[in-house]
Amino acid sequence: MAIRDILLALTTYPNPSPASAIDDAVAIAGTFDARITAVALEAKFKVPGSIIADSIINIPALAATEAAKSAANVTALFDAFHKAAENAGLENETFSEKCYSAEIPDRLAEYARLKDLTILPVPAGDGRDDWYAESIIFGSGRPTLLLPREWKKRLPFETVVVAWDFSRPSTRAVADALPFLEKAKKVYVLSVSNDKDFDINQSATELAKNLARHRIETVLDVVDRAGRDVGSVITSYARSCDADLLVMGAYGHSRLREMVLGGATRSILSTPELPVLMSR
């Protein structure tokens, strides 16, 4: 799959996505000469009626103030986005609408369904970043590229680590990552032993043969879990390779409306050290 149409999902509340994330996303889109669309949803708030509460604090006025902050952030983000995209010579557009804060994750996932790739900057924060990421990754059916606040700016991504366990999510992630893998100089395929019951050597070898047909040469490696958190094993390995990008499948299931994530997925989403391409 060629990457021709990219979505940049920006946060407007409580804190806006940093300007550096816009520059990073535009630079990534530039490596594929792709069209890039920014979506920033303006938060609105339900105001419960309460005579007692209103006598203590003017809740409607407070809600209006917070909504105005979100609206101002939309304007500032779009101004920075248009400037960066036009300087890079990329086709670009923006979308915004007003949503209650609880509706934003699902709306972002709906926008993401119509794009080849969604880039999601990971804000510093209050847990909202994990919430948005989960909704987009599990709800869009498209790959999501998480951008941490600080990472080595090496584009195209020269060194890529693929976390491989012969599962459907990791298989989907490899397929979605092919445009990145084809541009990389080094590709490592990592399997974690003593974690899941699958034939590491056979499946990894066959994956390497498949990637070689795309002219992608790989280094196969196996690391023993040794009782450690799998997410930590993957992150440590990527760090040891000086990797620019981590590719992995996302694991989880819905329990009523609560998303229950797999251990490695939860670990990586909480504190990504490098850009992570996740697919489900």
PDB file of C-alpha atoms in Angstrom:
ATOM      1  CA  MET A   1       0.000   0.000   0.000  1.00  0.00           C
ATOM      2  CA  ALA A   2       1.360   3.394  -0.965  1.00  0.00           C
ATOM      3  CA  ILE A   3       0.932   6.232   1.516  1.00  0.00           C
ATOM      4  CA  ARG A   4      -0.692   9.081  -0.382  1.00  0.00           C
ATOM      5  CA  ASP A   5      -3.217  10.492   2.076  1.00  0.00           C
ATOM      6  CA  ILE A   6      -2.252  11.255   5.696  1.00  0.00           C
ATOM      7  CA  LEU A   7      -4.320  12.495   8.632  1.00  0.00           C
ATOM      8  CA  LEU A   8      -2.748  14.538  11.428  1.00  0.00           C
ATOM      9  CA  ALA A   9      -4.917  14.339  14.549  1.00  0.00           C
ATOM     10  CA  LEU A  10      -4.317  17.403  16.713  1.00  0.00           C
ATOM     11  CA  THR A  11      -5.313  17.945  20.331  1.00  0.00           C
ATOM     12  CA  THR A  12      -6.976  21.218  21.283  1.00  0.00           C
ATOM     13  CA  TYR A  13      -7.944  20.665  24.929  1.00  0.00           C
ATOM     14  CA  PRO A  14      -6.829  20.903  27.675  1.00  0.00           C
ATOM     15  CA  ASN A  15      -3.450  21.539  26.026  1.00  0.00           C
ATOM     16  CA  PRO A  16      -2.826  21.947  22.294  1.00  0.00           C
ATOM     17  CA  SER A  17      -0.497  19.711  20.348  1.00  0.00           C
ATOM     18  CA  PRO A  18       2.993  21.292  20.199  1.00  0.00           C
ATOM     19  CA  ALA A  19       4.020  23.140  17.056  1.00  0.00           C
ATOM     20  CA  SER A  20       6.977  20.773  16.723  1.00  0.00           C
ATOM     21  CA  ALA A  21       4.536  17.895  16.172  1.00  0.00           C
ATOM     22  CA  ILE A  22       3.087  19.708  13.168  1.00  0.00           C
ATOM     23  CA  ASP A  23       6.548  20.183  11.677  1.00  0.00           C
ATOM     24  CA  ASP A  24       7.372  16.509  12.306  1.00  0.00           C
ATOM     25  CA  ALA A  25       4.147  15.270  10.709  1.00  0.00           C
ATOM     26  CA  VAL A  26       4.637  17.481   7.651  1.00  0.00           C
ATOM     27  CA  ALA A  27       8.217  16.228   7.291  1.00  0.00           C
ATOM     28  CA  ILE A  28       7.009  12.603   7.408  1.00  0.00           C
ATOM     29  CA  ALA A  29       4.326  13.345   4.813  1.00  0.00           C
ATOM     30  CA  GLY A  30       7.018  14.955   2.693  1.00  0.00           C
ATOM     31  CA  THR A  31       9.011  11.716   2.526  1.00  0.00           C
ATOM     32  CA  PHE A  32       6.048  10.175   0.680  1.00  0.00           C
ATOM     33  CA  ASP A  33       5.002  13.339  -1.152  1.00  0.00           C
ATOM     34  CA  ALA A  34       1.596  12.710   0.411  1.00  0.00           C
ATOM     35  CA  ARG A  35      -1.406  14.947   0.885  1.00  0.00           C
ATOM     36  CA  ILE A  36      -1.828  15.802   4.564  1.00  0.00           C
ATOM     37  CA  THR A  37      -5.033  16.753   6.351  1.00  0.00           C
ATOM     38  CA  ALA A  38      -5.166  18.171   9.867  1.00  0.00           C
ATOM     39  CA  VAL A  39      -8.205  17.601  12.058  1.00  0.00           C
ATOM     40  CA  ALA A  40      -8.637  19.501  15.314  1.00  0.00           C
ATOM     41  CA  LEU A  41     -11.921  19.092  17.146  1.00  0.00           C
ATOM     42  CA  GLU A  42     -13.197  22.016  19.170  1.00  0.00           C
ATOM     43  CA  ALA A  43     -14.316  20.901  22.618  1.00  0.00           C
ATOM     44  CA  LYS A  44     -17.718  21.847  23.962  1.00  0.00           C
ATOM     45  CA  PHE A  45     -19.049  21.107  27.408  1.00  0.00           C
ATOM     46  CA  LYS A  46     -22.330  20.031  28.930  1.00  0.00           C
ATOM     47  CA  VAL A  47     -23.314  22.319  31.782  1.00  0.00           C
ATOM     48  CA  PRO A  48     -25.341  20.583  34.505  1.00  0.00           C
ATOM     49  CA  GLY A  49     -27.830  22.802  36.288  1.00  0.00           C
ATOM     50  CA  SER A  50     -27.315  23.230  40.013  1.00  0.00           C
ATOM     51  CA  ILE A  51     -28.481  26.162  42.098  1.00  0.00           C
ATOM     52  CA  ILE A  52     -25.978  25.352  44.850  1.00  0.00           C
ATOM     53  CA  ALA A  53     -23.050  24.965  42.462  1.00  0.00           C
ATOM     54  CA  ASP A  54     -23.967  28.134  40.560  1.00  0.00           C
ATOM     55  CA  SER A  55     -23.964  30.068  43.815  1.00  0.00           C
ATOM     56  CA  ILE A  56     -20.339  29.030  44.412  1.00  0.00           C
ATOM     57  CA  ILE A  57     -18.943  29.245  40.883  1.00  0.00           C
ATOM     58  CA  ASN A  58     -20.397  30.370  37.585  1.00  0.00           C
ATOM     59  CA  ILE A  59     -20.252  27.015  35.801  1.00  0.00           C
ATOM     60  CA  PRO A  60     -21.692  28.222  32.475  1.00  0.00           C
ATOM     61  CA  ALA A  61     -19.110  31.013  32.340  1.00  0.00           C
ATOM     62  CA  LEU A  62     -16.305  28.571  33.184  1.00  0.00           C
ATOM     63  CA  ALA A  63     -17.455  26.178  30.444  1.00  0.00           C
ATOM     64  CA  ALA A  64     -17.600  29.040  27.947  1.00  0.00           C
ATOM     65  CA  THR A  65     -14.066  30.089  28.863  1.00  0.00           C
ATOM     66  CA  GLU A  66     -12.698  26.577  28.364  1.00  0.00           C
ATOM     67  CA  ALA A  67     -14.539  26.219  25.047  1.00  0.00           C
ATOM     68  CA  ALA A  68     -13.059  29.524  23.900  1.00  0.00           C
ATOM     69  CA  LYS A  69      -9.565  28.238  24.747  1.00  0.00           C
ATOM     70  CA  SER A  70     -10.159  25.154  22.626  1.00  0.00           C
ATOM     71  CA  ALA A  71     -11.435  27.289  19.727  1.00  0.00           C
ATOM     72  CA  ALA A  72      -8.402  29.567  19.935  1.00  0.00           C
ATOM     73  CA  ASN A  73      -6.127  26.524  19.898  1.00  0.00           C
ATOM     74  CA  VAL A  74      -7.818  25.279  16.718  1.00  0.00           C
ATOM     75  CA  THR A  75      -7.068  28.580  14.988  1.00  0.00           C
ATOM     76  CA  ALA A  76      -3.436  28.668  16.113  1.00  0.00           C
ATOM     77  CA  LEU A  77      -2.815  25.025  15.189  1.00  0.00           C
ATOM     78  CA  PHE A  78      -4.326  25.414  11.729  1.00  0.00           C
ATOM     79  CA  ASP A  79      -2.319  28.565  11.061  1.00  0.00           C
ATOM     80  CA  ALA A  80       0.904  26.729  11.939  1.00  0.00           C
ATOM     81  CA  PHE A  81      -0.161  23.679   9.935  1.00  0.00           C
ATOM     82  CA  HIS A  82      -0.965  25.575   6.739  1.00  0.00           C
ATOM     83  CA  LYS A  83       2.327  27.452   6.938  1.00  0.00           C
ATOM     84  CA  ALA A  84       4.378  24.273   7.435  1.00  0.00           C
ATOM     85  CA  ALA A  85       2.569  22.284   4.728  1.00  0.00           C
ATOM     86  CA  GLU A  86       2.752  25.082   2.181  1.00  0.00           C
ATOM     87  CA  ASN A  87       6.445  25.650   2.881  1.00  0.00           C
ATOM     88  CA  ALA A  88       6.958  21.934   2.207  1.00  0.00           C
ATOM     89  CA  GLY A  89       4.983  22.142  -1.021  1.00  0.00           C
ATOM     90  CA  LEU A  90       2.383  19.607   0.128  1.00  0.00           C
ATOM     91  CA  GLU A  91      -1.312  19.506  -0.680  1.00  0.00           C
ATOM     92  CA  ASN A  92      -3.175  20.140   2.553  1.00  0.00           C
ATOM     93  CA  GLU A  93      -6.534  20.821   4.113  1.00  0.00           C
ATOM     94  CA  THR A  94      -8.092  21.155   7.561  1.00  0.00           C
ATOM     95  CA  PHE A  95     -11.270  19.977   9.266  1.00  0.00           C
ATOM     96  CA  SER A  96     -12.827  21.029  12.531  1.00  0.00           C
ATOM     97  CA  GLU A  97     -16.142  20.628  14.289  1.00  0.00           C
ATOM     98  CA  LYS A  98     -17.507  21.080  17.768  1.00  0.00           C
ATOM     99  CA  CYS A  99     -17.755  17.937  19.885  1.00  0.00           C
ATOM    100  CA  TYR A 100     -18.355  17.124  23.501  1.00  0.00           C
ATOM    101  CA  SER A 101     -15.040  16.011  24.950  1.00  0.00           C
ATOM    102  CA  ALA A 102     -16.255  12.431  25.441  1.00  0.00           C
ATOM    103  CA  GLU A 103     -17.117  12.210  21.735  1.00  0.00           C
ATOM    104  CA  ILE A 104     -13.735  13.334  20.404  1.00  0.00           C
ATOM    105  CA  PRO A 105     -11.905   9.956  20.410  1.00  0.00           C
ATOM    106  CA  ASP A 106     -14.592   8.218  18.352  1.00  0.00           C
ATOM    107  CA  ARG A 107     -14.857  11.133  15.917  1.00  0.00           C
ATOM    108  CA  LEU A 108     -11.090  11.054  15.366  1.00  0.00           C
ATOM    109  CA  ALA A 109     -11.325   7.326  14.622  1.00  0.00           C
ATOM    110  CA  GLU A 110     -14.014   8.040  12.033  1.00  0.00           C
ATOM    111  CA  TYR A 111     -11.831  10.627  10.287  1.00  0.00           C
ATOM    112  CA  ALA A 112      -8.935   8.146  10.361  1.00  0.00           C
ATOM    113  CA  ARG A 113     -10.926   5.466   8.532  1.00  0.00           C
ATOM    114  CA  LEU A 114     -10.680   7.448   5.310  1.00  0.00           C
ATOM    115  CA  LYS A 115      -6.906   7.997   5.329  1.00  0.00           C
ATOM    116  CA  ASP A 116      -3.908   5.790   4.563  1.00  0.00           C
ATOM    117  CA  LEU A 117      -2.185   6.685   7.823  1.00  0.00           C
ATOM    118  CA  THR A 118      -2.992   8.736  10.912  1.00  0.00           C
ATOM    119  CA  ILE A 119      -0.222  10.598  12.728  1.00  0.00           C
ATOM    120  CA  LEU A 120      -1.028  11.191  16.380  1.00  0.00           C
ATOM    121  CA  PRO A 121       1.272  13.375  18.479  1.00  0.00           C
ATOM    122  CA  VAL A 122       1.453  12.115  22.058  1.00  0.00           C
ATOM    123  CA  PRO A 123       0.827  15.059  24.402  1.00  0.00           C
ATOM    124  CA  ALA A 124       2.358  15.340  27.825  1.00  0.00           C
ATOM    125  CA  GLY A 125      -0.054  14.388  30.084  1.00  0.00           C
ATOM    126  CA  ASP A 126      -3.166  13.621  31.789  1.00  0.00           C
ATOM    127  CA  GLY A 127      -3.979  10.236  30.233  1.00  0.00           C
ATOM    128  CA  ARG A 128      -5.981  11.724  27.347  1.00  0.00           C
ATOM    129  CA  ASP A 129      -3.270  10.774  24.861  1.00  0.00           C
ATOM    130  CA  ASP A 130      -3.676   7.046  25.619  1.00  0.00           C
ATOM    131  CA  TRP A 131      -7.440   7.421  25.283  1.00  0.00           C
ATOM    132  CA  TYR A 132      -7.244   9.019  21.826  1.00  0.00           C
ATOM    133  CA  ALA A 133      -4.626   6.525  20.657  1.00  0.00           C
ATOM    134  CA  GLU A 134      -6.699   3.522  21.705  1.00  0.00           C
ATOM    135  CA  SER A 135      -9.778   4.822  19.913  1.00  0.00           C
ATOM    136  CA  ILE A 136      -7.934   5.534  16.673  1.00  0.00           C
ATOM    137  CA  ILE A 137      -5.868   2.339  16.648  1.00  0.00           C
ATOM    138  CA  PHE A 138      -8.746   0.016  17.486  1.00  0.00           C
ATOM    139  CA  GLY A 139     -11.546   1.957  15.808  1.00  0.00           C
ATOM    140  CA  SER A 140     -10.135   3.129  12.501  1.00  0.00           C
ATOM    141  CA  GLY A 141      -8.967  -0.044  10.775  1.00  0.00           C
ATOM    142  CA  ARG A 142      -5.955   1.954   9.555  1.00  0.00           C
ATOM    143  CA  PRO A 143      -2.364   2.245  10.814  1.00  0.00           C
ATOM    144  CA  THR A 144      -1.537   4.874  13.414  1.00  0.00           C
ATOM    145  CA  LEU A 145       1.862   6.498  13.854  1.00  0.00           C
ATOM    146  CA  LEU A 146       2.446   7.769  17.386  1.00  0.00           C
ATOM    147  CA  LEU A 147       4.896  10.651  17.694  1.00  0.00           C
ATOM    148  CA  PRO A 148       6.480  11.240  21.113  1.00  0.00           C
ATOM    149  CA  ARG A 149       7.259  14.782  22.165  1.00  0.00           C
ATOM    150  CA  GLU A 150      10.991  14.266  21.780  1.00  0.00           C
ATOM    151  CA  TRP A 151      12.652  11.918  19.298  1.00  0.00           C
ATOM    152  CA  LYS A 152      15.617  11.808  16.965  1.00  0.00           C
ATOM    153  CA  LYS A 153      14.627  13.643  13.800  1.00  0.00           C
ATOM    154  CA  ARG A 154      15.948  11.230  11.179  1.00  0.00           C
ATOM    155  CA  LEU A 155      13.796  11.058   8.069  1.00  0.00           C
ATOM    156  CA  PRO A 156      13.098   8.865   6.310  1.00  0.00           C
ATOM    157  CA  PHE A 157      13.291   6.456   9.224  1.00  0.00           C
ATOM    158  CA  GLU A 158      16.650   4.759   8.664  1.00  0.00           C
ATOM    159  CA  THR A 159      16.524   2.004  11.294  1.00  0.00           C
ATOM    160  CA  VAL A 160      13.269   0.166  11.945  1.00  0.00           C
ATOM    161  CA  VAL A 161      12.492  -2.532  14.504  1.00  0.00           C
ATOM    162  CA  VAL A 162       9.553  -4.855  13.821  1.00  0.00           C
ATOM    163  CA  ALA A 163       8.096  -6.618  16.875  1.00  0.00           C
ATOM    164  CA  TRP A 164       7.037  -9.992  15.474  1.00  0.00           C
ATOM    165  CA  ASP A 165       4.954 -12.738  17.085  1.00  0.00           C
ATOM    166  CA  PHE A 166       3.194 -14.303  14.065  1.00  0.00           C
ATOM    167  CA  SER A 167      -0.174 -12.914  15.194  1.00  0.00           C
ATOM    168  CA  ARG A 168      -2.792 -11.191  13.092  1.00  0.00           C
ATOM    169  CA  PRO A 169      -2.057  -7.717  14.568  1.00  0.00           C
ATOM    170  CA  SER A 170       1.697  -7.992  13.984  1.00  0.00           C
ATOM    171  CA  THR A 171       1.086  -9.314  10.465  1.00  0.00           C
ATOM    172  CA  ARG A 172      -1.201  -6.359   9.755  1.00  0.00           C
ATOM    173  CA  ALA A 173       1.402  -3.969  11.145  1.00  0.00           C
ATOM    174  CA  VAL A 174       4.134  -5.332   8.871  1.00  0.00           C
ATOM    175  CA  ALA A 175       1.895  -4.967   5.818  1.00  0.00           C
ATOM    176  CA  ASP A 176       0.964  -1.403   6.783  1.00  0.00           C
ATOM    177  CA  ALA A 177       4.611  -0.531   7.432  1.00  0.00           C
ATOM    178  CA  LEU A 178       5.911  -1.668   4.025  1.00  0.00           C
ATOM    179  CA  PRO A 179       6.278   1.905   2.675  1.00  0.00           C
ATOM    180  CA  PHE A 180       8.465   2.741   5.697  1.00  0.00           C
ATOM    181  CA  LEU A 181      10.425  -0.522   5.522  1.00  0.00           C
ATOM    182  CA  GLU A 182      11.195   0.021   1.842  1.00  0.00           C
ATOM    183  CA  LYS A 183      12.822   3.365   2.665  1.00  0.00           C
ATOM    184  CA  ALA A 184      14.793   2.089   5.674  1.00  0.00           C
ATOM    185  CA  LYS A 185      18.493   1.233   5.607  1.00  0.00           C
ATOM    186  CA  LYS A 186      18.272  -1.356   8.404  1.00  0.00           C
ATOM    187  CA  VAL A 187      15.294  -3.494   9.433  1.00  0.00           C
ATOM    188  CA  TYR A 188      15.433  -5.689  12.531  1.00  0.00           C
ATOM    189  CA  VAL A 189      12.773  -8.337  13.166  1.00  0.00           C
ATOM    190  CA  LEU A 190      12.518  -8.990  16.898  1.00  0.00           C
ATOM    191  CA  SER A 191      10.803 -12.023  18.414  1.00  0.00           C
ATOM    192  CA  VAL A 192      10.466 -12.364  22.186  1.00  0.00           C
ATOM    193  CA  SER A 193      10.873 -15.947  23.381  1.00  0.00           C
ATOM    194  CA  ASN A 194       9.154 -17.429  26.430  1.00  0.00           C
ATOM    195  CA  ASP A 195       6.203 -15.140  25.883  1.00  0.00           C
ATOM    196  CA  LYS A 196       3.722 -16.631  23.385  1.00  0.00           C
ATOM    197  CA  ASP A 197       3.457 -20.128  21.988  1.00  0.00           C
ATOM    198  CA  PHE A 198       4.500 -19.822  18.348  1.00  0.00           C
ATOM    199  CA  ASP A 199       7.302 -21.091  16.141  1.00  0.00           C
ATOM    200  CA  ILE A 200       9.692 -18.132  16.315  1.00  0.00           C
ATOM    201  CA  ASN A 201      12.351 -19.405  13.947  1.00  0.00           C
ATOM    202  CA  GLN A 202      10.108 -20.678  11.185  1.00  0.00           C
ATOM    203  CA  SER A 203       7.690 -17.726  11.089  1.00  0.00           C
ATOM    204  CA  ALA A 204      10.448 -15.084  11.334  1.00  0.00           C
ATOM    205  CA  THR A 205      12.441 -16.783   8.583  1.00  0.00           C
ATOM    206  CA  GLU A 206       9.417 -16.895   6.309  1.00  0.00           C
ATOM    207  CA  LEU A 207       8.686 -13.241   7.074  1.00  0.00           C
ATOM    208  CA  ALA A 208      12.257 -12.359   6.090  1.00  0.00           C
ATOM    209  CA  LYS A 209      11.770 -14.201   2.784  1.00  0.00           C
ATOM    210  CA  ASN A 210       8.568 -12.280   2.139  1.00  0.00           C
ATOM    211  CA  LEU A 211      10.210  -8.924   2.887  1.00  0.00           C
ATOM    212  CA  ALA A 212      13.194  -9.839   0.698  1.00  0.00           C
ATOM    213  CA  ARG A 213      10.791 -10.068  -2.232  1.00  0.00           C
ATOM    214  CA  HIS A 214      10.078  -6.396  -1.559  1.00  0.00           C
ATOM    215  CA  ARG A 215      13.852  -5.784  -1.613  1.00  0.00           C
ATOM    216  CA  ILE A 216      13.870  -5.314   2.150  1.00  0.00           C
ATOM    217  CA  GLU A 217      16.799  -7.027   3.864  1.00  0.00           C
ATOM    218  CA  THR A 218      16.292  -7.930   7.505  1.00  0.00           C
ATOM    219  CA  VAL A 219      18.225  -8.991  10.576  1.00  0.00           C
ATOM    220  CA  LEU A 220      16.392 -11.612  12.642  1.00  0.00           C
ATOM    221  CA  ASP A 221      16.843 -11.559  16.391  1.00  0.00           C
ATOM    222  CA  VAL A 222      15.342 -13.371  19.374  1.00  0.00           C
ATOM    223  CA  VAL A 223      15.410 -12.015  22.923  1.00  0.00           C
ATOM    224  CA  ASP A 224      14.357 -14.069  25.928  1.00  0.00           C
ATOM    225  CA  ARG A 225      11.625 -12.406  27.929  1.00  0.00           C
ATOM    226  CA  ALA A 226      13.161 -13.788  31.133  1.00  0.00           C
ATOM    227  CA  GLY A 227      10.144 -12.761  33.200  1.00  0.00           C
ATOM    228  CA  ARG A 228      10.303  -9.139  32.111  1.00  0.00           C
ATOM    229  CA  ASP A 229       7.506  -6.949  30.808  1.00  0.00           C
ATOM    230  CA  VAL A 230       7.332  -7.525  27.039  1.00  0.00           C
ATOM    231  CA  GLY A 231       6.923  -3.815  26.334  1.00  0.00           C
ATOM    232  CA  SER A 232      10.144  -3.116  28.220  1.00  0.00           C
ATOM    233  CA  VAL A 233      11.957  -5.854  26.300  1.00  0.00           C
ATOM    234  CA  ILE A 234      10.848  -4.352  22.973  1.00  0.00           C
ATOM    235  CA  THR A 235      11.696  -0.797  24.008  1.00  0.00           C
ATOM    236  CA  SER A 236      15.124  -1.791  25.311  1.00  0.00           C
ATOM    237  CA  TYR A 237      15.899  -3.644  22.097  1.00  0.00           C
ATOM    238  CA  ALA A 238      14.824  -0.692  19.949  1.00  0.00           C
ATOM    239  CA  ARG A 239      17.033   1.554  22.063  1.00  0.00           C
ATOM    240  CA  SER A 240      20.007  -0.789  21.632  1.00  0.00           C
ATOM    241  CA  CYS A 241      19.553  -0.642  17.841  1.00  0.00           C
ATOM    242  CA  ASP A 242      19.304   3.152  17.896  1.00  0.00           C
ATOM    243  CA  ALA A 243      16.008   2.647  16.068  1.00  0.00           C
ATOM    244  CA  ASP A 244      14.058   5.494  14.498  1.00  0.00           C
ATOM    245  CA  LEU A 245      10.758   3.613  14.265  1.00  0.00           C
ATOM    246  CA  LEU A 246       9.075   0.699  16.028  1.00  0.00           C
ATOM    247  CA  VAL A 247       6.452  -1.353  14.169  1.00  0.00           C
ATOM    248  CA  MET A 248       4.097  -3.541  16.185  1.00  0.00           C
ATOM    249  CA  GLY A 249       0.589  -4.917  16.366  1.00  0.00           C
ATOM    250  CA  ALA A 250      -1.849  -3.587  18.944  1.00  0.00           C
ATOM    251  CA  TYR A 251      -3.544  -6.010  21.300  1.00  0.00           C
ATOM    252  CA  GLY A 252      -6.686  -5.539  23.316  1.00  0.00           C
ATOM    253  CA  HIS A 253     -10.396  -6.184  23.536  1.00  0.00           C
ATOM    254  CA  SER A 254     -13.453  -4.260  24.601  1.00  0.00           C
ATOM    255  CA  ARG A 255     -15.124  -4.999  27.921  1.00  0.00           C
ATOM    256  CA  LEU A 256     -18.403  -3.137  27.608  1.00  0.00           C
ATOM    257  CA  ARG A 257     -17.097   0.383  26.824  1.00  0.00           C
ATOM    258  CA  GLU A 258     -13.736  -0.092  28.511  1.00  0.00           C
ATOM    259  CA  MET A 259     -10.711  -0.974  26.423  1.00  0.00           C
ATOM    260  CA  VAL A 260      -8.578  -3.658  28.028  1.00  0.00           C
ATOM    261  CA  LEU A 261      -5.124  -3.486  26.443  1.00  0.00           C
ATOM    262  CA  GLY A 262      -2.505  -6.168  26.142  1.00  0.00           C
ATOM    263  CA  GLY A 263       0.536  -5.663  28.354  1.00  0.00           C
ATOM    264  CA  ALA A 264       3.013  -4.691  25.639  1.00  0.00           C
ATOM    265  CA  THR A 265       0.490  -2.383  23.966  1.00  0.00           C
ATOM    266  CA  ARG A 266      -0.275  -0.610  27.227  1.00  0.00           C
ATOM    267  CA  SER A 267       3.415  -0.226  28.047  1.00  0.00           C
ATOM    268  CA  ILE A 268       4.346   1.227  24.659  1.00  0.00           C
ATOM    269  CA  LEU A 269       1.349   3.568  24.503  1.00  0.00           C
ATOM    270  CA  SER A 270       1.994   5.016  27.950  1.00  0.00           C
ATOM    271  CA  THR A 271       5.535   6.259  27.314  1.00  0.00           C
ATOM    272  CA  PRO A 272       6.751   5.801  23.735  1.00  0.00           C
ATOM    273  CA  GLU A 273      10.446   6.652  23.425  1.00  0.00           C
ATOM    274  CA  LEU A 274      10.424   6.717  19.623  1.00  0.00           C
ATOM    275  CA  PRO A 275       7.832   6.900  16.846  1.00  0.00           C
ATOM    276  CA  VAL A 276       5.637   3.781  16.888  1.00  0.00           C
ATOM    277  CA  LEU A 277       3.533   2.503  14.019  1.00  0.00           C
ATOM    278  CA  MET A 278       0.677   0.406  15.404  1.00  0.00           C
ATOM    279  CA  SER A 279      -1.980  -1.565  13.548  1.00  0.00           C
ATOM    280  CA  ARG A 280      -4.855  -3.698  14.658  1.00  0.00           C
TER     281      ARG A 280
END
